[in-house]
Short mmCIF file of C-alpha atoms in Angstrom, two decimals:
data_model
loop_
_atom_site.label_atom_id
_atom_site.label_comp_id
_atom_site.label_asym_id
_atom_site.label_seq_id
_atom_site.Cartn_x
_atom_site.Cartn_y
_atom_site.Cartn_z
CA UNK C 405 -24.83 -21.20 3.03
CA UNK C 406 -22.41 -21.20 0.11
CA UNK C 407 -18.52 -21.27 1.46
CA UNK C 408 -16.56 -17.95 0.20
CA UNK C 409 -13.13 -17.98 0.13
CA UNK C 410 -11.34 -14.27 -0.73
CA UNK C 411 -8.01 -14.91 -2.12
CA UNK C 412 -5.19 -12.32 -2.83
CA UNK C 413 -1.55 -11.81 -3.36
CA UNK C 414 1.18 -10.52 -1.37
CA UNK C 415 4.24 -9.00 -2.49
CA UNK C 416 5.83 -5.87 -0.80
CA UNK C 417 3.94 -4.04 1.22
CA UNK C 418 3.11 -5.09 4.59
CA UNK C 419 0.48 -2.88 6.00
CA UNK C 420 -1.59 -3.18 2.51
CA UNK C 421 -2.10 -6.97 3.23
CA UNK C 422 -2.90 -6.33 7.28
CA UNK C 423 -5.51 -3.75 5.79
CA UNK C 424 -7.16 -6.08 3.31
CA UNK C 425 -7.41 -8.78 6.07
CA UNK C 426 -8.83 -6.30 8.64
CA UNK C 427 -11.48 -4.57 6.03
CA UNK C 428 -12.18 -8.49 5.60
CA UNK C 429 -13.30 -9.40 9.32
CA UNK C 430 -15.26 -5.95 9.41
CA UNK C 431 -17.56 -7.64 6.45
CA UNK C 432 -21.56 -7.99 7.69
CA UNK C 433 -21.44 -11.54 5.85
CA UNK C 434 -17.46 -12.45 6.49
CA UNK C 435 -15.53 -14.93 3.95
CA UNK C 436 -15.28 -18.32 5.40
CA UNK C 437 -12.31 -18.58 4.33
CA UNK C 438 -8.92 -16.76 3.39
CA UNK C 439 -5.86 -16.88 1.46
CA UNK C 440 -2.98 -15.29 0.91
CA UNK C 441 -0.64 -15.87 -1.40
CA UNK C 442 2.95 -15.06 -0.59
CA UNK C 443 4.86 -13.87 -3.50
CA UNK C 444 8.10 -12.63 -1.32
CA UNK C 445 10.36 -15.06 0.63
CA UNK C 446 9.40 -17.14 3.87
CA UNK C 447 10.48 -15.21 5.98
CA UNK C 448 8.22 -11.95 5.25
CA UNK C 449 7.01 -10.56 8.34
CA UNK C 450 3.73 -11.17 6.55
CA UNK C 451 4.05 -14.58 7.56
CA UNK C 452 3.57 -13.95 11.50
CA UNK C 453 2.20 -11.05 11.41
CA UNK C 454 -1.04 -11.94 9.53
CA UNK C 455 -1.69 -15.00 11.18
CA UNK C 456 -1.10 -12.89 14.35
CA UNK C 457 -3.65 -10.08 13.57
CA UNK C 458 -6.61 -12.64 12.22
CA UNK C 459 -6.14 -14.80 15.69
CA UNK C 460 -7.41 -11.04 16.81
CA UNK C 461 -9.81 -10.58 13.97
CA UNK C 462 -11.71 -13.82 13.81
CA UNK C 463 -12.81 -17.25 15.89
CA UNK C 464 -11.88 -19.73 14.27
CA UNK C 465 -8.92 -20.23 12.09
CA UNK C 466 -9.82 -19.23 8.91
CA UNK C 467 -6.50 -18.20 7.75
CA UNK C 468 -4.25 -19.79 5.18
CA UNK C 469 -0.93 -18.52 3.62
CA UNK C 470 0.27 -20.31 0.49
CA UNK C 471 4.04 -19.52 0.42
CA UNK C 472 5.27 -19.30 -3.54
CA UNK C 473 8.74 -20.37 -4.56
CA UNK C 474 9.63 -17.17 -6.00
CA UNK C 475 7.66 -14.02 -7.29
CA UNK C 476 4.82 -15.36 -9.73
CA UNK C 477 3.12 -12.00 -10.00
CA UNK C 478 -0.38 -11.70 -9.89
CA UNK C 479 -1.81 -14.20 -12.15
CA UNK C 480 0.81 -16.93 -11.07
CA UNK C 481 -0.13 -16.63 -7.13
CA UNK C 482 -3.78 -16.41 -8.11
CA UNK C 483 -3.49 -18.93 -10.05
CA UNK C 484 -2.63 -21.35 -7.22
CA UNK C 485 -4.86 -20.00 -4.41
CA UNK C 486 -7.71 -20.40 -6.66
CA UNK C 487 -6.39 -23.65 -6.98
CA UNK C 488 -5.98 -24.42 -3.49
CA UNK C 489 -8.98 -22.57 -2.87
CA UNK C 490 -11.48 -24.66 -4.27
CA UNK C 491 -9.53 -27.79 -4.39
CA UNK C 492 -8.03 -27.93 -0.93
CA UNK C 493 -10.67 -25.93 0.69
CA UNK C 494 -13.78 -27.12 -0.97
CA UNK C 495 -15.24 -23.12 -1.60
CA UNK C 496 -17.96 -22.65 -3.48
CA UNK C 497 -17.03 -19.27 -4.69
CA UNK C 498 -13.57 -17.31 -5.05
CA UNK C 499 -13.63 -13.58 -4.18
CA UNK C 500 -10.80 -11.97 -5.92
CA UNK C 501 -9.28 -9.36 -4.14
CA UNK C 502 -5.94 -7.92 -4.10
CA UNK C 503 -3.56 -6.42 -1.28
CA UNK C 504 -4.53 -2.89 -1.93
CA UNK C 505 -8.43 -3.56 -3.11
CA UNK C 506 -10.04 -3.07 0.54
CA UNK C 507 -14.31 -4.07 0.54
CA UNK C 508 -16.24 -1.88 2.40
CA UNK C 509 -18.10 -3.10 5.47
CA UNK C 510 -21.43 -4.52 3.51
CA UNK C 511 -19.68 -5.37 -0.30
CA UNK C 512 -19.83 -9.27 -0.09
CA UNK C 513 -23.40 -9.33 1.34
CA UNK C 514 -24.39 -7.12 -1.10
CA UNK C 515 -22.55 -9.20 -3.65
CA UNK C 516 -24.67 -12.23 -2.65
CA UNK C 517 -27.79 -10.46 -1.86
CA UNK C 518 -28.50 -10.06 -5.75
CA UNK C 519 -30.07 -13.86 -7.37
CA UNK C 520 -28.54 -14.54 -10.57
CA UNK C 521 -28.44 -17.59 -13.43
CA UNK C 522 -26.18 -20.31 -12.14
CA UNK C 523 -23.87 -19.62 -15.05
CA UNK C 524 -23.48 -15.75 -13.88
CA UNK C 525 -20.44 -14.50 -12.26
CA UNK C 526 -20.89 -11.13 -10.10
CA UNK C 527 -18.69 -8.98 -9.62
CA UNK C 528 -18.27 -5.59 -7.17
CA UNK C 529 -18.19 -2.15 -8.34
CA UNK C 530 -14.31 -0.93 -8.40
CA UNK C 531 -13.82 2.98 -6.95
CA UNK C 532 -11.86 5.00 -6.06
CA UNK C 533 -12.41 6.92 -2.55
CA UNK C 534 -9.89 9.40 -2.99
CA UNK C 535 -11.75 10.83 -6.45
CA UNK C 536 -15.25 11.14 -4.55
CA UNK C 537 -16.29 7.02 -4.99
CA UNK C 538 -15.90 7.18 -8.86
CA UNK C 539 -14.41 4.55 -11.04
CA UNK C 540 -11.19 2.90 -10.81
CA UNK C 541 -11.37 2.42 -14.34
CA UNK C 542 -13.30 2.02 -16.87
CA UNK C 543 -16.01 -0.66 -16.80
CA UNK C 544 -17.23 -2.52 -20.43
CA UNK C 545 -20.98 -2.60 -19.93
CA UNK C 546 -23.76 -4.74 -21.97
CA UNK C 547 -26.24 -2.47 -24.15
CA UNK C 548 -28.65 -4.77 -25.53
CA UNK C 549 -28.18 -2.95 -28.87
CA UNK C 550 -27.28 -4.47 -32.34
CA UNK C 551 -25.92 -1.18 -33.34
CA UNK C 552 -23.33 -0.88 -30.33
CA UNK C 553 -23.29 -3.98 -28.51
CA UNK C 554 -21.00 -2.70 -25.67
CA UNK C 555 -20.18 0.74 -24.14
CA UNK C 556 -17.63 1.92 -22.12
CA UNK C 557 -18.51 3.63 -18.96
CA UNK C 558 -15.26 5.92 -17.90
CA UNK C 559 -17.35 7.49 -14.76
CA UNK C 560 -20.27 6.32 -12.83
CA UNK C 561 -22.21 8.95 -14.60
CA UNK C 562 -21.99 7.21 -17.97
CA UNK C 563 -23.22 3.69 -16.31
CA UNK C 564 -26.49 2.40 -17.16
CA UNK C 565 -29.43 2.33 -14.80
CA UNK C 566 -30.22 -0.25 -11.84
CA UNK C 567 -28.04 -2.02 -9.71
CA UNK C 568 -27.34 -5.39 -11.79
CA UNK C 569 -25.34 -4.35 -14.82
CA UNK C 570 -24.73 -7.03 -17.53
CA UNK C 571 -21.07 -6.63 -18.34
CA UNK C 572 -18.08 -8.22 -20.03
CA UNK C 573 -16.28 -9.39 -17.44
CA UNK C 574 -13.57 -8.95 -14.92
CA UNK C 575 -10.88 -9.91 -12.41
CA UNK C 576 -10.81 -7.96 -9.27
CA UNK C 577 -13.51 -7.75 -7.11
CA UNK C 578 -14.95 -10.97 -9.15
CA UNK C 579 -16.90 -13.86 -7.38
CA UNK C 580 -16.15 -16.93 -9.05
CA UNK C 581 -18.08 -19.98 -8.65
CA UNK C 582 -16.79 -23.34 -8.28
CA UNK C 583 -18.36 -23.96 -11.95
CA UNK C 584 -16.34 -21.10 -13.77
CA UNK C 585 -12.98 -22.72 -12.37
CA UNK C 586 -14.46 -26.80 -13.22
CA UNK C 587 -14.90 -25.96 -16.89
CA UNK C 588 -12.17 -22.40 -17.40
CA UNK C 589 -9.20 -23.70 -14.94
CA UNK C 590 -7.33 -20.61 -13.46
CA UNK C 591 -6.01 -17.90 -15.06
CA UNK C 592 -2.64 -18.63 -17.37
CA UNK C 593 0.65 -18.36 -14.58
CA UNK C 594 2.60 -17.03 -17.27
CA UNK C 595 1.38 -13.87 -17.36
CA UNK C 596 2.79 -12.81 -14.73
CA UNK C 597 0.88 -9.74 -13.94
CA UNK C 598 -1.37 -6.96 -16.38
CA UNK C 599 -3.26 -10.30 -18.08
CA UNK C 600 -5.08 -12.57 -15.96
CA UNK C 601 -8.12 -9.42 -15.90
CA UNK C 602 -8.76 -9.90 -19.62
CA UNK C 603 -7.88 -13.34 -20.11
CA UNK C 604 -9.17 -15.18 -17.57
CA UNK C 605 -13.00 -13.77 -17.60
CA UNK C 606 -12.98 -14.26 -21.76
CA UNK C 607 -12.11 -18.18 -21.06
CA UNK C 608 -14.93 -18.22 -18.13
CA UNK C 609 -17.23 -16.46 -21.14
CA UNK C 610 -16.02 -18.74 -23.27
CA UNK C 611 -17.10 -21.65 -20.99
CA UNK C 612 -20.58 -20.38 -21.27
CA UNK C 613 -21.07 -17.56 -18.65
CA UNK C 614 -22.08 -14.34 -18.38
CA UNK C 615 -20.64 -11.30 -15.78
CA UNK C 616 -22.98 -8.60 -13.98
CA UNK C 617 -21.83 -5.48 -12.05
CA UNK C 618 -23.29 -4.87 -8.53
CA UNK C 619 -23.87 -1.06 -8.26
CA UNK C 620 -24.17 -1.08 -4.89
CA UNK C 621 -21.14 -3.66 -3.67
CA UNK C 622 -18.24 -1.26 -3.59
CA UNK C 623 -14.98 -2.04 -3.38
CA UNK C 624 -12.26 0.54 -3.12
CA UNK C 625 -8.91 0.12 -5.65
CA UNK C 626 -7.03 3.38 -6.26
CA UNK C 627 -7.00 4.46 -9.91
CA UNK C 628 -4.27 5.38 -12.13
CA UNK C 629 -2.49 8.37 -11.18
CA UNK C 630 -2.42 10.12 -14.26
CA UNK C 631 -5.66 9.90 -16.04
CA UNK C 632 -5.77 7.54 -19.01
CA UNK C 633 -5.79 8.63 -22.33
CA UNK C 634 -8.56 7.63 -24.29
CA UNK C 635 -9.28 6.65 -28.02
CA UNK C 636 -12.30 5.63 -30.07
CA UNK C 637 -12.85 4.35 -33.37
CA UNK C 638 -15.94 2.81 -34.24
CA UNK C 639 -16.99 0.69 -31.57
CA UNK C 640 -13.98 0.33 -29.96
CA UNK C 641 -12.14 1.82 -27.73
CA UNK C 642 -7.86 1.92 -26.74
CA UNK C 643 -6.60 3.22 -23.20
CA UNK C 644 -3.74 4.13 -22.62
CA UNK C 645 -2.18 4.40 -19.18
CA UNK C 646 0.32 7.49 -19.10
CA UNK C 647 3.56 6.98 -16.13
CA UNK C 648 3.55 3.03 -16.26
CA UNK C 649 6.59 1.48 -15.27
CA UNK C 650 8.27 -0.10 -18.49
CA UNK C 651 8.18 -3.53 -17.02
CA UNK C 652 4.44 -3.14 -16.37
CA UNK C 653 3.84 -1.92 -19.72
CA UNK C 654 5.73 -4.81 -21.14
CA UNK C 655 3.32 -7.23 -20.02
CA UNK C 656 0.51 -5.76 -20.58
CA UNK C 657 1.24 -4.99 -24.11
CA UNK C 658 2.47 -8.79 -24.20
CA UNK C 659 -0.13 -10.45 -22.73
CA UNK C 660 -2.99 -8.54 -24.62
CA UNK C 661 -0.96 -9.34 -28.11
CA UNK C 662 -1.23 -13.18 -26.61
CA UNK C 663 -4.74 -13.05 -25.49
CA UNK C 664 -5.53 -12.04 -29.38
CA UNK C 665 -3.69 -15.39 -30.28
CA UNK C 666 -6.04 -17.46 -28.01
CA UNK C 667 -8.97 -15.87 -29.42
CA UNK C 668 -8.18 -16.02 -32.89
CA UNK C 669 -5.47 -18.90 -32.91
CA UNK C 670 -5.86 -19.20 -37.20
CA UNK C 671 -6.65 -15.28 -38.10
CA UNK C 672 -3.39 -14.23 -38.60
CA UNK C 673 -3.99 -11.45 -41.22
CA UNK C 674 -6.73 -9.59 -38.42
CA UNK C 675 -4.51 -10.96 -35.54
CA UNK C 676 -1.57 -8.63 -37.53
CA UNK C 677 -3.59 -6.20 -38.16
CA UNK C 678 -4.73 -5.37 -34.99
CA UNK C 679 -1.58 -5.50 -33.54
CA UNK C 680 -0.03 -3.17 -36.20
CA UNK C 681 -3.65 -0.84 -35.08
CA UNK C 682 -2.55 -1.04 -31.39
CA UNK C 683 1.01 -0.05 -31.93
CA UNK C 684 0.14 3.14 -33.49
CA UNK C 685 -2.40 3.96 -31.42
CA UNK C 686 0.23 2.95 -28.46
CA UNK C 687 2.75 5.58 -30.58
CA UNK C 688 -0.39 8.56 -30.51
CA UNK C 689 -0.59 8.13 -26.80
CA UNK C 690 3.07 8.32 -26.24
CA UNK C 691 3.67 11.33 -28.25
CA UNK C 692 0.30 13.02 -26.91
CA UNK C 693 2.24 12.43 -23.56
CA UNK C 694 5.68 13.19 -23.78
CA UNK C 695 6.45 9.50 -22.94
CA UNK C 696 7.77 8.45 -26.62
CA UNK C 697 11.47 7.02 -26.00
CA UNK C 698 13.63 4.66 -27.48
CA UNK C 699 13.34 2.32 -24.38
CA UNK C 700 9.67 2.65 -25.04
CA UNK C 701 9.25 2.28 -28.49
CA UNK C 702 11.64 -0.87 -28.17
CA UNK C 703 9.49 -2.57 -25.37
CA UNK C 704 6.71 -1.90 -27.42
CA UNK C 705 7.75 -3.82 -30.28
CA UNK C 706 9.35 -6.41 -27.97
CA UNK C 707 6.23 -7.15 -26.34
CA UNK C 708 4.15 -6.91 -29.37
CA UNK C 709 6.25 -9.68 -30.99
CA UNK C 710 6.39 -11.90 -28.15
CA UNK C 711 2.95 -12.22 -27.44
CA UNK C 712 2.09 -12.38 -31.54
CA UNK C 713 3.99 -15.60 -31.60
CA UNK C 714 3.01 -16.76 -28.81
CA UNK C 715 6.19 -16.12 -26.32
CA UNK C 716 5.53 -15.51 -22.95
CA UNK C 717 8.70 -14.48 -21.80
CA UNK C 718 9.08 -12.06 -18.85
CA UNK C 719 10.50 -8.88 -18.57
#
């Protein structure tokens, strides 16, 4: 039996963690282990009061809590349970989960039920139960054709058939094996938050494997509260996410301007010109949505010249 260890980070909100951990012990096939990484001080009531309610939930003690120095956002915390994960604990696989991304009772069996390549990482199906069990957002999806390589499925209704969809990859929800973190690492610390889901599954596909979607392992994320505005050209597609907080929307415009640096490190013409593309597309959305503002337009740029040159300041 391969050793799963589910790994997420805490920062905030108490009663999200306590429900993660609980929708964790009500699992048919339970993780053998669990971390959570503690992003607020030492003295969180997360501390006791986790360890408190898995004494409750499960036998043994299968509970760990990694306590950070400060707030490393999402991809710095991850970054060291995965670590610690596979390292320290010896798992086999990391599930990625986060405080408020809750599995329903049969998603990791389900997860492991389906017999894939050793160089394939699966990954559950992110919904939303509050919009009737549709998509969180939208999931990149492997066609098979030369034409139009890869599609963009923005509701269950556009995904394609059967249960094992080949896709491009992903960060919550993700089982990663032991192999993906030997030959990858763990996702960059600097990014702080809004990166380590693009970045980190392009270096695992970079290191040679490939990601498939399990229809039927579910796990429930809430979506964006305004719906996302959507643009295509070509083959490509932009989304915008309408009511972000400024310092969210910082880092993800930072971080994806870096992530086009990693992958093409000596383009600097394309790497300009897509980043010229993105903030006009960026403009398009915030006009089309009454968000255009000077604050805005000057994080924009901000962001879009940090990451260019390869600056990954925060906020």
């Amino acid at each position: 039996m391969p050793i799963i260890c589910a790994i997420f980070t805490h920062y905030g909100s108490k009663q999200r963690s306590l429900t993660c951990l609980e929708r964790l012990a009500q699992q048919t096939r339970q993780p053998d282990t669990i971390v959570i990484i503690n992003n607020s001080t030492a003295d969180d009531d997360i501390t006791t009061e986790a360890p408190a309610l898995a004494s409750l939930l499960f036998a043994d003690k299968r509970l760990h809590i990694l306590q950070m120095s400060s707030n490393l956002g999402n991809a710095g915390g991850c970054a060291h349970g995965m670590e610690y994960a596979f390292r320290t604990l010896q798992a086999d696989y990391v599930w990625v989960l986060d405080d408020d991304s809750w599995p329903r009772p049969q998603t990791l069996e389900r997860l492991l039920a389906v017999q894939v390549p050793e160089n394939t990482v699966r990954m559950s199906l992110v919904i939303d139960p509050t919009k009737n069990d549709d998509l969180s957002w939208p999931l990149t999806m492997r066609t098979g054709s030369e034409h139009m390589p890869w599609k963009n499925a923005i509701t269950r209704g556009d995904m394609l058939p059967g249960n094992e969809i080949p896709s491009r990859g992903g960060w919550l929800g993700a089982l990663y094996p032991r192999a993906a973190w030997l030959k990858a690492g763990v996702p960059t610390p600097e990014l702080f938050i809004r990166g380590e889901d693009e970045e980190y599954p392009w270096k695992v596909r970079h290191a040679g494997f490939e990601f498939v979607t399990v229809r039927d392992s579910e796990l429930e994320h809430p979506s964006a509260a305004i719906p996302l505005v959507h643009f295509t050209y070509g083959n490509r597609s932009f989304f915008y996410e309408p009511g972000l907080p400024i310092s969210r929307s910082y880092y993800k415009i930072r971080n994806w301007a870096w992530l086009q640096r990693l992958k093409h490190p000596r383009a600097y013409l394309r790497r300009l010109a897509a980043c010229g593309f993105y903030i006009i597309l960026t403009i398009d959305a915030m006009l089309l949505t009454n968000e255009l503002s000077w604050s805005g337009l000057y994080t924009l740029f901000r962001a879009m010249h940090n990451g260019y040159y390869g600056k990954l300041r925060p906020f």
